[in-house]
Coordinates of C-alpha atoms in Angstrom, one line a residue:
Chain A
M249 CA 45.4 -15.8 -28.4
A250 CA 46.0 -14.1 -31.5
A251 CA 44.1 -14.3 -34.3
P252 CA 45.9 -16.4 -37.2
E253 CA 48.0 -14.3 -40.0
S254 CA 45.8 -13.7 -43.0
L255 CA 47.4 -12.8 -46.1
V256 CA 45.4 -9.3 -47.1
Y257 CA 48.0 -8.6 -49.9
E258 CA 50.3 -10.0 -52.2
R259 CA 51.9 -9.5 -56.0
P260 CA 49.3 -10.7 -58.7
E261 CA 50.7 -13.9 -60.2
S262 CA 50.2 -12.1 -63.3
F263 CA 53.2 -10.0 -62.4
T264 CA 56.8 -10.9 -62.6
D265 CA 58.8 -11.1 -59.4
T266 CA 61.0 -8.0 -60.4
P267 CA 61.3 -4.6 -58.7
T268 CA 60.2 -2.1 -61.1
H269 CA 62.4 1.1 -62.1
Y270 CA 60.1 3.7 -61.8
C271 CA 60.8 6.6 -59.3
P272 CA 59.0 6.8 -56.1
G273 CA 55.8 7.9 -55.7
C274 CA 55.2 7.4 -59.7
T275 CA 51.4 6.2 -60.6
H276 CA 53.0 3.6 -63.2
G277 CA 53.4 1.1 -60.5
V278 CA 50.0 1.4 -59.5
A279 CA 48.8 1.1 -62.8
H280 CA 50.7 -1.4 -63.8
R281 CA 49.2 -3.4 -60.9
L282 CA 45.9 -2.9 -61.6
V283 CA 46.1 -4.4 -65.2
A284 CA 48.1 -7.3 -64.0
E285 CA 45.4 -7.8 -61.3
V286 CA 42.4 -7.7 -64.2
L287 CA 44.6 -9.9 -66.0
E288 CA 44.6 -12.4 -63.5
E289 CA 41.0 -12.2 -62.3
M290 CA 39.8 -12.4 -65.7
G291 CA 42.0 -15.9 -66.3
V292 CA 43.6 -14.5 -69.6
T293 CA 47.3 -14.0 -68.0
N294 CA 48.5 -16.7 -70.3
R295 CA 47.2 -15.6 -73.8
T296 CA 48.1 -12.2 -73.3
I297 CA 50.4 -10.4 -75.3
G298 CA 51.3 -7.0 -74.1
V299 CA 53.1 -4.1 -76.1
A300 CA 55.5 -1.9 -74.6
P301 CA 55.5 1.9 -75.7
V302 CA 58.7 3.9 -75.5
G303 CA 59.0 6.4 -72.6
C304 CA 59.2 5.5 -69.0
A305 CA 57.1 1.9 -69.6
V306 CA 59.7 1.1 -71.9
F307 CA 60.5 -1.4 -69.5
A308 CA 57.0 -2.7 -69.0
Y309 CA 57.8 -6.2 -70.1
N310 CA 60.2 -7.0 -67.4
Y311 CA 56.7 -6.5 -65.1
F312 CA 54.0 -9.0 -66.3
D313 CA 54.0 -12.2 -66.5
T314 CA 53.1 -12.7 -69.9
D315 CA 54.5 -12.4 -73.9
F316 CA 55.1 -9.0 -74.4
V317 CA 56.6 -7.0 -77.7
E318 CA 58.4 -3.6 -77.4
A319 CA 57.1 -1.1 -80.0
P320 CA 58.8 1.9 -81.7
H321 CA 57.8 5.4 -79.9
G322 CA 54.0 6.0 -80.7
R323 CA 53.4 2.7 -83.0
A324 CA 52.0 0.4 -80.4
P325 CA 48.5 0.5 -81.7
A326 CA 49.8 -0.6 -85.1
M327 CA 52.0 -3.0 -83.4
A328 CA 48.9 -4.3 -81.5
T329 CA 47.1 -4.1 -84.9
G330 CA 49.3 -6.9 -86.6
V331 CA 49.2 -8.9 -83.8
K332 CA 45.5 -9.0 -83.3
R333 CA 44.6 -9.2 -86.6
V334 CA 46.5 -12.6 -86.7
L335 CA 45.9 -13.9 -83.2
P336 CA 42.0 -12.8 -82.8
D337 CA 41.5 -15.1 -79.7
R338 CA 44.4 -13.7 -77.9
V339 CA 44.1 -10.6 -75.6
V340 CA 46.2 -7.6 -76.8
F341 CA 46.9 -4.3 -74.5
T342 CA 49.3 -1.4 -75.1
Y343 CA 50.3 0.4 -72.5
Q344 CA 51.4 4.1 -73.7
G345 CA 52.5 7.4 -72.0
D346 CA 51.1 10.7 -73.3
G347 CA 54.0 11.5 -75.1
D348 CA 53.9 8.2 -77.2
L349 CA 50.1 8.0 -77.6
A350 CA 49.2 11.6 -77.8
S351 CA 52.2 13.4 -79.9
I352 CA 54.2 11.1 -82.0
G353 CA 51.8 8.3 -81.9
M354 CA 48.5 10.3 -82.8
G355 CA 48.1 8.8 -86.3
E356 CA 48.2 5.1 -85.3
I357 CA 46.0 5.9 -81.8
V358 CA 43.4 7.3 -83.7
H359 CA 43.4 4.9 -86.8
A360 CA 43.1 2.0 -84.4
A361 CA 40.2 3.5 -82.6
A362 CA 38.5 4.2 -85.9
R363 CA 39.2 0.9 -87.5
G364 CA 37.7 -0.8 -84.2
E365 CA 40.4 -2.7 -83.5
N366 CA 39.8 -5.1 -80.3
I367 CA 42.6 -4.1 -78.4
T368 CA 42.7 -2.3 -74.9
V369 CA 44.8 0.8 -74.3
I370 CA 46.1 2.1 -71.2
F371 CA 47.2 5.5 -71.7
I372 CA 49.0 7.5 -68.9
N373 CA 48.4 10.9 -68.6
N374 CA 51.0 12.6 -66.4
A375 CA 51.6 15.8 -68.2
N376 CA 55.1 15.4 -69.5
F377 CA 57.7 13.6 -71.5
G378 CA 58.9 11.3 -68.4
M379 CA 61.7 9.1 -69.5
T380 CA 63.6 12.1 -71.2
G381 CA 63.5 14.2 -68.1
G382 CA 60.2 16.1 -68.2
Q383 CA 59.6 17.9 -71.6
M384 CA 56.5 19.8 -72.5
A385 CA 53.4 16.8 -73.7
P386 CA 50.8 17.5 -75.8
T387 CA 49.4 17.1 -72.3
T388 CA 51.1 19.5 -70.5
L389 CA 48.7 22.2 -68.6
P390 CA 48.5 25.8 -69.7
G391 CA 51.6 27.6 -67.9
M392 CA 53.1 24.5 -66.3
K393 CA 56.5 24.5 -66.2
T394 CA 58.5 21.8 -68.2
T395 CA 62.1 21.3 -69.4
S396 CA 61.0 22.6 -72.9
S397 CA 58.5 25.0 -71.2
P398 CA 60.9 26.8 -68.7
N399 CA 58.4 29.9 -68.4
G400 CA 55.4 27.7 -68.4
R401 CA 53.6 26.4 -71.4
D402 CA 52.8 29.5 -73.1
V403 CA 49.3 28.7 -75.3
E404 CA 50.1 31.6 -77.9
S405 CA 53.4 29.8 -79.2
Q406 CA 53.0 26.2 -77.5
G407 CA 49.4 25.6 -78.3
Y408 CA 47.0 24.1 -76.2
P409 CA 46.5 20.7 -74.2
I410 CA 44.8 17.8 -76.3
R411 CA 41.8 16.0 -74.3
M412 CA 42.5 12.6 -76.0
S413 CA 39.4 10.7 -74.2
E414 CA 37.2 13.3 -75.6
M415 CA 38.5 12.7 -79.1
I416 CA 38.8 9.0 -79.3
S417 CA 35.4 8.7 -78.0
T418 CA 33.7 10.5 -80.9
L419 CA 35.2 7.5 -83.2
D420 CA 32.7 5.0 -84.1
G421 CA 34.8 2.1 -83.6
V422 CA 35.2 2.6 -79.9
G423 CA 33.5 0.5 -77.7
Y424 CA 35.0 1.5 -74.2
C425 CA 36.7 5.2 -73.9
V426 CA 36.7 6.4 -70.1
R427 CA 39.2 8.9 -67.9
R428 CA 39.9 7.7 -64.4
S429 CA 42.7 9.2 -61.9
L430 CA 45.0 7.2 -59.5
H431 CA 45.6 9.9 -57.1
D432 CA 43.7 8.1 -54.4
P433 CA 42.4 4.8 -53.3
K434 CA 38.5 5.4 -54.2
N435 CA 40.0 7.0 -57.6
I436 CA 42.2 3.8 -58.0
R437 CA 39.4 1.4 -57.1
L438 CA 37.4 3.3 -59.6
A439 CA 40.6 3.1 -62.4
K440 CA 40.5 -0.7 -61.8
K441 CA 36.7 -1.3 -62.9
A442 CA 37.5 0.6 -65.8
I443 CA 40.8 -1.6 -66.7
R444 CA 37.9 -4.7 -66.6
M445 CA 35.4 -3.1 -68.2
A446 CA 38.1 -2.2 -71.0
F447 CA 39.3 -6.0 -71.2
E448 CA 36.0 -7.2 -71.2
T449 CA 35.1 -4.7 -74.0
Q450 CA 37.9 -6.7 -75.9
V451 CA 37.1 -10.1 -74.9
R452 CA 33.5 -9.7 -76.1
G453 CA 34.5 -8.4 -79.6
L454 CA 33.2 -4.8 -78.8
G455 CA 35.9 -2.8 -80.4
F456 CA 38.5 -0.6 -79.1
S457 CA 38.8 0.0 -75.5
M458 CA 40.9 2.6 -74.0
V459 CA 41.4 4.0 -70.1
E460 CA 43.2 7.4 -69.6
L461 CA 44.5 7.4 -66.2
L462 CA 45.5 10.5 -64.7
S463 CA 49.6 10.0 -63.0
T464 CA 51.9 11.4 -61.2
C465 CA 55.7 12.4 -62.0
P466 CA 57.0 13.7 -58.8
T467 CA 60.4 13.5 -60.0
N468 CA 60.1 16.1 -63.2
W469 CA 57.3 18.0 -61.8
G470 CA 59.4 18.8 -58.7
M471 CA 57.0 17.8 -55.9
T472 CA 56.9 15.2 -53.1
P473 CA 54.9 12.1 -54.0
V474 CA 52.1 13.7 -52.1
N475 CA 51.8 17.2 -53.3
S476 CA 51.6 15.5 -56.7
L477 CA 48.8 13.4 -56.0
K478 CA 47.3 16.8 -54.9
F479 CA 48.5 18.6 -58.0
V480 CA 46.4 15.7 -60.0
E481 CA 43.6 16.2 -58.1
E482 CA 43.6 20.3 -58.0
H483 CA 44.9 21.0 -61.5
M484 CA 44.7 17.7 -63.5
V485 CA 41.0 16.5 -63.0
P486 CA 39.4 20.0 -63.6
A487 CA 41.6 20.1 -67.0
Y488 CA 40.9 16.4 -67.9
P489 CA 37.3 15.6 -66.4
L490 CA 37.1 12.2 -65.3
G491 CA 33.9 10.5 -66.8
D492 CA 32.8 7.7 -69.1
Y493 CA 33.3 9.0 -72.7
K494 CA 32.1 6.2 -74.4
V495 CA 30.4 3.0 -73.2
S496 CA 28.6 0.8 -76.1
E497 CA 25.1 -0.6 -74.8
A498 CA 26.3 -4.1 -74.6
I499 CA 29.2 -3.0 -71.7
K500 CA 26.7 -1.5 -69.7
Q501 CA 25.1 -4.7 -69.2
V502 CA 28.2 -6.6 -67.9
K503 CA 28.0 -7.1 -64.2
I504 CA 31.1 -8.0 -62.6
Chain B
M176 CA 50.5 -24.9 -114.3
A177 CA 50.1 -23.2 -117.7
K178 CA 51.3 -19.5 -118.4
E179 CA 49.0 -17.0 -118.1
L180 CA 49.4 -13.3 -118.8
W181 CA 50.1 -11.5 -115.3
K182 CA 50.4 -7.9 -114.4
G183 CA 53.6 -7.3 -112.6
N184 CA 51.9 -6.4 -109.0
E185 CA 49.0 -8.5 -108.9
A186 CA 51.5 -11.5 -109.9
I187 CA 53.4 -10.6 -106.9
A188 CA 50.2 -10.6 -104.7
E189 CA 48.8 -13.7 -106.1
A190 CA 52.5 -15.3 -105.7
A191 CA 52.9 -14.1 -102.0
V192 CA 49.3 -15.7 -101.1
R193 CA 50.4 -19.2 -102.8
A194 CA 53.6 -18.8 -100.5
G195 CA 51.4 -18.8 -97.6
L196 CA 50.8 -15.1 -96.8
Q197 CA 49.2 -15.1 -93.7
A198 CA 48.8 -11.3 -93.4
Y199 CA 49.4 -8.0 -95.1
F200 CA 49.4 -4.4 -94.1
G201 CA 50.0 -1.8 -96.6
Y202 CA 49.3 1.8 -97.9
P203 CA 48.6 3.0 -101.1
I204 CA 51.4 4.3 -103.3
T205 CA 52.0 4.2 -107.2
P206 CA 53.4 2.2 -109.0
Q207 CA 52.9 -0.4 -106.5
T208 CA 49.1 0.2 -105.4
E209 CA 47.7 -3.0 -107.5
I210 CA 49.4 -5.3 -104.8
L211 CA 47.2 -3.5 -102.0
E212 CA 44.2 -3.5 -103.9
Y213 CA 44.7 -7.4 -105.4
L214 CA 45.0 -8.7 -101.7
S215 CA 42.0 -6.3 -100.3
R216 CA 39.7 -8.6 -102.2
R217 CA 42.1 -11.8 -102.0
M218 CA 43.2 -12.1 -98.7
P219 CA 39.6 -11.7 -96.8
E220 CA 38.1 -14.5 -99.1
L221 CA 40.7 -17.0 -98.0
G222 CA 40.2 -15.7 -94.3
R223 CA 43.8 -14.2 -93.8
A224 CA 44.4 -10.5 -92.5
F225 CA 44.3 -7.8 -94.5
V226 CA 44.3 -4.3 -93.3
Q227 CA 44.9 -0.5 -95.2
A228 CA 46.9 1.3 -92.7
E229 CA 46.6 4.9 -92.2
S230 CA 50.4 5.3 -93.3
E231 CA 53.8 3.5 -94.0
L232 CA 54.4 3.7 -90.4
G233 CA 51.6 1.9 -89.5
A234 CA 51.9 -0.7 -92.2
I235 CA 55.4 -1.8 -91.3
N236 CA 54.3 -1.4 -87.7
M237 CA 51.6 -4.0 -88.2
V238 CA 53.9 -6.0 -90.1
Y239 CA 56.7 -6.1 -86.7
G240 CA 53.3 -7.2 -84.6
A241 CA 52.3 -10.2 -87.0
A242 CA 56.3 -10.9 -87.5
C243 CA 56.6 -11.2 -83.8
A244 CA 53.4 -13.3 -83.6
G245 CA 55.0 -15.8 -86.2
V246 CA 53.1 -15.6 -89.2
R247 CA 54.3 -15.0 -92.8
V248 CA 53.8 -11.1 -93.2
M249 CA 54.5 -8.9 -96.1
S250 CA 54.0 -5.4 -96.7
T251 CA 54.7 -3.6 -100.3
S252 CA 55.4 0.1 -101.1
S253 CA 57.1 2.6 -103.5
S254 CA 60.1 4.6 -102.6
P255 CA 58.8 7.6 -100.6
G256 CA 56.6 5.0 -98.7
V257 CA 59.5 2.7 -98.1
S258 CA 61.2 5.8 -96.8
L259 CA 58.6 6.1 -94.4
M260 CA 59.2 2.2 -93.2
M261 CA 62.9 2.6 -92.2
E262 CA 62.1 3.0 -88.7
G263 CA 60.2 -0.1 -88.4
L264 CA 63.1 -2.2 -90.3
S265 CA 65.3 -0.9 -88.4
Y266 CA 63.1 -2.5 -85.0
I267 CA 62.1 -5.7 -87.1
A268 CA 66.1 -6.2 -87.8
G269 CA 67.0 -5.4 -84.3
T270 CA 64.2 -7.6 -83.0
E271 CA 65.6 -10.5 -85.6
V272 CA 62.1 -11.1 -86.9
P273 CA 61.4 -12.2 -90.2
A274 CA 59.8 -10.0 -92.6
V275 CA 59.0 -9.5 -96.1
L276 CA 59.1 -5.8 -97.8
V277 CA 58.8 -5.2 -101.6
N278 CA 59.6 -1.8 -103.4
V279 CA 58.2 -1.2 -106.7
M280 CA 60.8 1.8 -106.9
R281 CA 59.8 4.9 -108.8
G282 CA 62.3 8.0 -109.3
G283 CA 63.1 10.3 -106.7
P284 CA 64.3 12.3 -104.7
G285 CA 61.5 13.9 -102.7
L286 CA 58.2 13.1 -104.2
G287 CA 59.9 12.5 -107.6
N288 CA 57.7 10.8 -110.1
I289 CA 56.0 7.7 -110.7
A290 CA 58.5 6.4 -113.1
P291 CA 60.5 3.0 -113.2
S292 CA 63.5 3.8 -111.4
Q293 CA 66.6 1.9 -109.4
A294 CA 67.6 4.8 -106.9
D295 CA 66.5 3.1 -104.0
Y296 CA 69.3 0.5 -104.4
N297 CA 71.7 2.0 -101.6
Q298 CA 68.8 2.5 -99.3
A299 CA 67.7 -1.2 -99.5
V300 CA 71.5 -2.4 -100.0
H301 CA 73.6 -0.6 -97.9
G302 CA 71.3 2.1 -95.7
G303 CA 67.9 2.8 -94.7
G304 CA 66.9 2.9 -90.8
H305 CA 69.5 3.6 -88.5
G306 CA 71.9 1.1 -86.6
D307 CA 73.8 -1.6 -88.2
Y308 CA 72.2 -4.7 -89.2
P309 CA 72.0 -6.8 -92.9
R310 CA 69.2 -7.5 -94.9
I311 CA 68.5 -10.1 -98.2
V312 CA 67.6 -7.6 -101.3
L313 CA 66.4 -9.4 -104.6
A314 CA 66.1 -8.2 -108.1
P315 CA 63.6 -9.4 -110.5
A316 CA 64.0 -8.4 -114.0
S317 CA 60.8 -10.2 -115.3
V318 CA 57.0 -10.7 -114.0
Q319 CA 58.1 -14.5 -114.0
E320 CA 61.2 -14.1 -111.7
A321 CA 58.8 -11.7 -109.3
I322 CA 56.7 -14.8 -108.9
D323 CA 59.5 -16.9 -108.5
M324 CA 61.2 -14.8 -105.7
M325 CA 58.0 -14.3 -103.8
G326 CA 58.2 -17.8 -102.0
L327 CA 62.2 -17.7 -101.9
S328 CA 61.7 -14.3 -100.1
F329 CA 59.6 -15.6 -97.4
D330 CA 62.0 -18.8 -96.8
L331 CA 65.2 -16.9 -96.7
A332 CA 63.6 -14.3 -94.2
E333 CA 62.5 -17.2 -92.1
K334 CA 65.5 -19.1 -92.4
Y335 CA 67.9 -16.2 -91.3
R336 CA 65.3 -14.5 -89.1
M337 CA 65.9 -11.3 -91.2
I338 CA 64.2 -9.0 -93.5
S339 CA 64.1 -10.0 -97.2
M340 CA 63.1 -7.2 -99.8
M341 CA 62.3 -7.4 -103.3
I342 CA 63.3 -4.5 -105.4
L343 CA 62.1 -3.9 -108.8
D344 CA 61.1 -0.9 -110.9
G345 CA 57.7 0.2 -111.7
S346 CA 58.2 -1.1 -115.2
V347 CA 58.0 -4.9 -114.0
G348 CA 55.4 -4.0 -111.3
Q349 CA 53.3 -2.3 -114.1
M350 CA 53.8 -4.6 -117.1
M351 CA 51.7 -7.3 -118.4
E352 CA 53.8 -10.6 -119.5
P353 CA 53.0 -14.5 -119.7
A354 CA 54.2 -16.5 -116.8
E355 CA 53.6 -19.2 -114.7
M356 CA 52.1 -19.3 -110.9
P357 CA 53.2 -22.1 -108.7
E358 CA 50.7 -24.1 -107.1
M359 CA 48.9 -22.8 -103.6
K360 CA 50.6 -24.0 -100.7
P361 CA 48.8 -24.9 -97.9
I362 CA 49.5 -22.3 -94.6
V363 CA 51.9 -23.7 -92.4
E364 CA 51.8 -23.3 -88.4
R365 CA 55.3 -22.8 -87.7
N366 CA 55.3 -22.8 -83.9
W367 CA 58.6 -21.0 -83.9
D368 CA 60.4 -21.0 -80.4
W369 CA 60.7 -17.3 -80.1
A370 CA 57.1 -16.1 -81.5
T371 CA 55.4 -13.8 -78.7
N372 CA 51.8 -15.7 -79.6
G373 CA 50.3 -15.9 -76.1
A374 CA 52.2 -17.8 -73.7
L375 CA 49.4 -20.5 -73.3
N376 CA 51.0 -22.7 -70.6
R377 CA 54.6 -22.1 -71.5
E378 CA 57.1 -19.4 -70.3
R379 CA 56.5 -16.1 -71.5
R380 CA 58.6 -14.6 -73.9
I381 CA 59.8 -11.1 -74.9
L382 CA 60.5 -9.5 -78.2
S383 CA 62.3 -6.2 -78.5
S384 CA 65.2 -4.7 -80.0
I385 CA 66.3 -3.1 -76.8
Y386 CA 70.2 -4.2 -75.3
I387 CA 70.2 -1.6 -72.9
E388 CA 73.7 -2.8 -71.9
P389 CA 76.2 -1.4 -74.8
A390 CA 78.3 -5.1 -74.4
A391 CA 75.1 -7.1 -75.0
E392 CA 74.2 -4.6 -77.7
E393 CA 77.9 -5.4 -79.3
V394 CA 77.2 -9.3 -78.9
A395 CA 73.6 -8.9 -80.7
N396 CA 75.4 -6.6 -83.4
L397 CA 78.2 -9.4 -83.9
R398 CA 75.4 -12.1 -84.0
L399 CA 73.7 -10.2 -87.0
A400 CA 77.6 -10.0 -88.5
N401 CA 78.0 -13.6 -88.2
R402 CA 74.8 -14.7 -89.6
W403 CA 75.4 -12.4 -92.8
K404 CA 78.4 -14.3 -93.5
E405 CA 75.9 -17.4 -93.5
V406 CA 73.8 -15.8 -96.0
Q407 CA 76.9 -14.4 -98.2
A408 CA 78.4 -17.8 -98.2
N409 CA 75.0 -19.9 -99.1
E410 CA 72.3 -17.3 -101.0
V411 CA 74.4 -15.5 -103.4
R412 CA 72.2 -15.8 -106.9
Y413 CA 73.0 -14.0 -110.3
K414 CA 72.4 -14.9 -113.7
E415 CA 75.4 -15.3 -116.6
Y416 CA 74.9 -14.4 -120.1
F417 CA 77.7 -15.1 -122.9
L418 CA 80.2 -14.6 -120.1
D419 CA 82.2 -17.7 -121.6
D420 CA 84.8 -15.4 -123.4
A421 CA 83.5 -11.6 -122.7
E422 CA 86.4 -9.3 -122.7
I423 CA 83.6 -6.6 -122.0
V424 CA 81.6 -7.5 -118.6
V425 CA 78.0 -5.5 -118.6
V426 CA 76.7 -5.8 -115.0
G427 CA 73.1 -4.4 -114.4
F428 CA 70.6 -5.4 -112.4
G429 CA 66.2 -5.8 -112.5
T430 CA 65.3 -4.1 -115.9
A431 CA 68.7 -2.2 -116.5
G432 CA 69.9 -5.7 -116.6
R433 CA 67.1 -6.9 -118.9
V434 CA 67.7 -3.8 -121.5
S435 CA 71.1 -4.5 -121.2
L436 CA 70.9 -8.2 -122.2
S437 CA 69.4 -7.0 -125.8
A438 CA 72.1 -4.7 -126.4
V439 CA 75.1 -7.6 -125.4
R440 CA 73.1 -9.8 -128.0
A441 CA 73.1 -7.0 -130.6
A442 CA 76.8 -6.5 -129.5
R443 CA 77.5 -10.2 -130.0
A444 CA 75.9 -10.2 -133.4
Q445 CA 78.6 -7.7 -134.4
G446 CA 81.3 -9.7 -133.1
I447 CA 82.2 -7.9 -129.8
K448 CA 83.2 -10.0 -127.3
V449 CA 80.9 -8.8 -124.4
G450 CA 78.7 -10.4 -122.1
L451 CA 76.5 -9.7 -118.9
L452 CA 76.1 -10.5 -115.4
R453 CA 72.8 -10.1 -113.8
P454 CA 73.0 -10.1 -109.8
I455 CA 69.9 -11.7 -108.7
T456 CA 70.7 -11.2 -104.8
V457 CA 71.9 -7.1 -104.8
S458 CA 72.4 -8.2 -100.8
P459 CA 74.2 -10.2 -100.3
F460 CA 76.0 -8.9 -103.5
P461 CA 77.8 -11.2 -106.0
Y462 CA 81.4 -9.6 -105.2
E463 CA 83.5 -13.1 -105.6
V464 CA 81.5 -13.8 -109.1
I465 CA 83.0 -10.2 -110.3
D466 CA 86.3 -10.7 -108.7
Q467 CA 86.8 -14.0 -110.7
L468 CA 85.5 -12.4 -114.0
T469 CA 88.1 -9.6 -113.1
G470 CA 90.6 -12.2 -114.3
Q471 CA 89.4 -12.3 -117.6
A472 CA 87.7 -9.1 -118.8
K473 CA 89.3 -6.2 -120.2
A474 CA 86.7 -3.8 -118.9
F475 CA 83.1 -3.6 -117.1
L476 CA 80.2 -1.5 -118.0
V477 CA 77.8 -1.1 -115.3
V478 CA 74.2 -0.4 -116.4
E479 CA 71.4 1.4 -113.7
M480 CA 68.7 3.4 -113.8
N481 CA 70.1 5.4 -111.3
M482 CA 73.2 7.9 -110.7
G483 CA 75.7 4.6 -110.1
Q484 CA 74.8 3.1 -107.1
M485 CA 75.5 -0.4 -107.5
L486 CA 78.6 0.9 -109.7
S487 CA 80.5 1.2 -105.8
D488 CA 79.7 -2.6 -105.1
V489 CA 81.4 -3.5 -108.6
R490 CA 84.3 -1.3 -108.0
L491 CA 84.7 -2.6 -104.8
A492 CA 84.8 -6.2 -106.4
V493 CA 87.1 -5.1 -109.4
R494 CA 89.6 -3.2 -106.9
G495 CA 91.2 -0.9 -109.8
R496 CA 92.6 -3.8 -111.7
V497 CA 90.7 -3.1 -115.1
P498 CA 88.6 0.0 -116.1
V499 CA 85.0 0.3 -115.1
E500 CA 82.7 2.1 -116.8
F501 CA 79.2 3.8 -116.1
H502 CA 75.9 4.1 -117.7
G503 CA 73.1 5.2 -116.0
R504 CA 69.5 7.1 -116.9
P505 CA 68.2 8.3 -113.7
G506 CA 65.1 10.0 -112.7
G507 CA 62.5 7.8 -113.9
M508 CA 64.1 7.1 -117.5
V509 CA 65.1 3.8 -118.8
P510 CA 67.5 3.0 -121.0
F511 CA 67.2 2.2 -124.5
P512 CA 69.4 -1.2 -126.1
D513 CA 70.7 0.7 -128.3
E514 CA 72.4 3.4 -125.9
I515 CA 73.9 0.5 -124.0
L516 CA 75.0 -1.0 -127.3
H517 CA 76.6 2.4 -127.8
E518 CA 78.7 2.6 -125.1
V519 CA 79.8 -1.1 -125.5
Q520 CA 80.9 -0.1 -129.1
R521 CA 82.7 2.5 -127.6
M522 CA 84.6 0.5 -124.9
N523 CA 85.2 -2.2 -127.6
G524 CA 89.4 -1.9 -128.5
A525 CA 89.2 1.6 -126.7
N526 CA 92.4 2.6 -124.7
L527 CA 90.4 3.4 -121.2
S528 CA 92.3 4.1 -118.1
V529 CA 91.6 2.5 -114.4
H530 CA 92.0 6.0 -113.2
A531 CA 89.2 7.7 -114.9
D532 CA 86.4 8.2 -112.8
P533 CA 83.4 6.7 -114.2
I534 CA 80.7 8.9 -112.8
N535 CA 82.7 12.0 -114.0
S536 CA 83.1 10.7 -117.8
W537 CA 79.4 9.4 -117.6
L538 CA 78.6 13.1 -116.8
A539 CA 80.5 14.5 -119.4
R540 CA 78.8 12.2 -122.0
M541 CA 75.1 12.8 -120.5
A542 CA 75.8 16.9 -121.0
E543 CA 74.8 15.9 -124.5
V544 CA 71.5 14.3 -123.6
K545 CA 70.2 17.9 -122.5

């Protein structure tokens, strides 16, 4: 007799029934899903306000079943500050890429963190400006070819990558700041736990929280999805070490 | 309430609080900094939101976020800071959320100086951020008017889901005058049906300025244009002085208008039939009133603390039917009543041409100023 069917995988309720616009193999979909699962598990979907960036995730508001606003390029942490300060009992998160957060939005992210704004930032680091077609980002690795570093990023003329988690974790307003990767199932599970801890930091009022997620961009990297995952493991992880850069004592005690 | 001695900037801050300001985000810049300083004390003591932002970019985007959440929110700045806010203003306009911004103008362009100026008229009224959008702009000429316009600014912003700006030159912000404060209004939870304040068992809402389909963006643009028609029909405000039999009509807003009034009174004492029109809303601009005045006036004199910005709007209304002259003091200078009186005397009975370029003739007269 056949075993009764049991559903082992379905759309989180905090997701809308909308196919995403992301390229095949891109890890944005994974990151979105992890955030949606966490919001649902914490039971905060109906009091969450998301802040979408400018970049590939510009349409993030189509996919989460929460209120959403859409910020100008890089300004999501400032906009989130405005929302959170007038609605302190709501859950407010930004979802930003590396061009948005580490380039044009450097001022906003650093000061939101320094003020200890009780917001959560999901930071997608895929080492390039995805939406505009793969230009060099502050996170592009030395020697990495992009459409605006066609011979590979030359650190002599184009500078060095910025390690955001290391930098943000130096600020006293930060309650939680970690880097994770989305290149294999084990790391995806670790990433989900980190996202949960970031939102737990927020609902406990423990300050600014950020999860940096090393991500793929198969289309602009000119790689298959599988090779992109390998690239993250072999090249991104050594340049952007995974780890807990700052975890407040109070959040270390939280057991989920 | 009795009259008290109020400094313009502090009066604006307190008037905003009494009008129900729930959140303020700003950045220090002279000559508006007292607004930020005053609210840094006043807002927290009332349990309301206050953040000194990292920049004007940060401040205006905090305003944007709080506006989306549906509360009464304001920022204030001065000319270079307002330039930085233009990105945010365009997004706020595109998202159709209400917000109030005060620009205590200073001399420019560039770093310029910190003296009183009206050089941001075009930026406020005609230009500013990218894209096609209208905004309401009020221009007070005294501390009392600035107080009275704060509540009005919020009401108009919310009524039309639009930016409402108040532009005043640094002297109104910095001077002290006797003025009467309104009563403290309680905070009203407005529960707008568009606010993104956390779904809480209703359908989720999205606030965005994106219309990726051009046809949809066109619809949004036309919606703004039609709303602006409503504003133009209902919200034009101005003050008239001695206009009944005026043959020369002086037009000036803010401090330039106020100084002009002294000149007009002096000219009246000399028997010159001159009056003053002082626009209160420079956007929507009182085109119709000027159009009507053109029927009686033999000439207009536009007085501004800039190089002739509102002048274009006056000329648009006059449409070449009578001469329009200009007297301006740009760069942070304030005209004396005597200068304006001198212009009125010069114009009185003179054979002025509708074909003369008012800027050119003004520049020729200004050559003597050097």
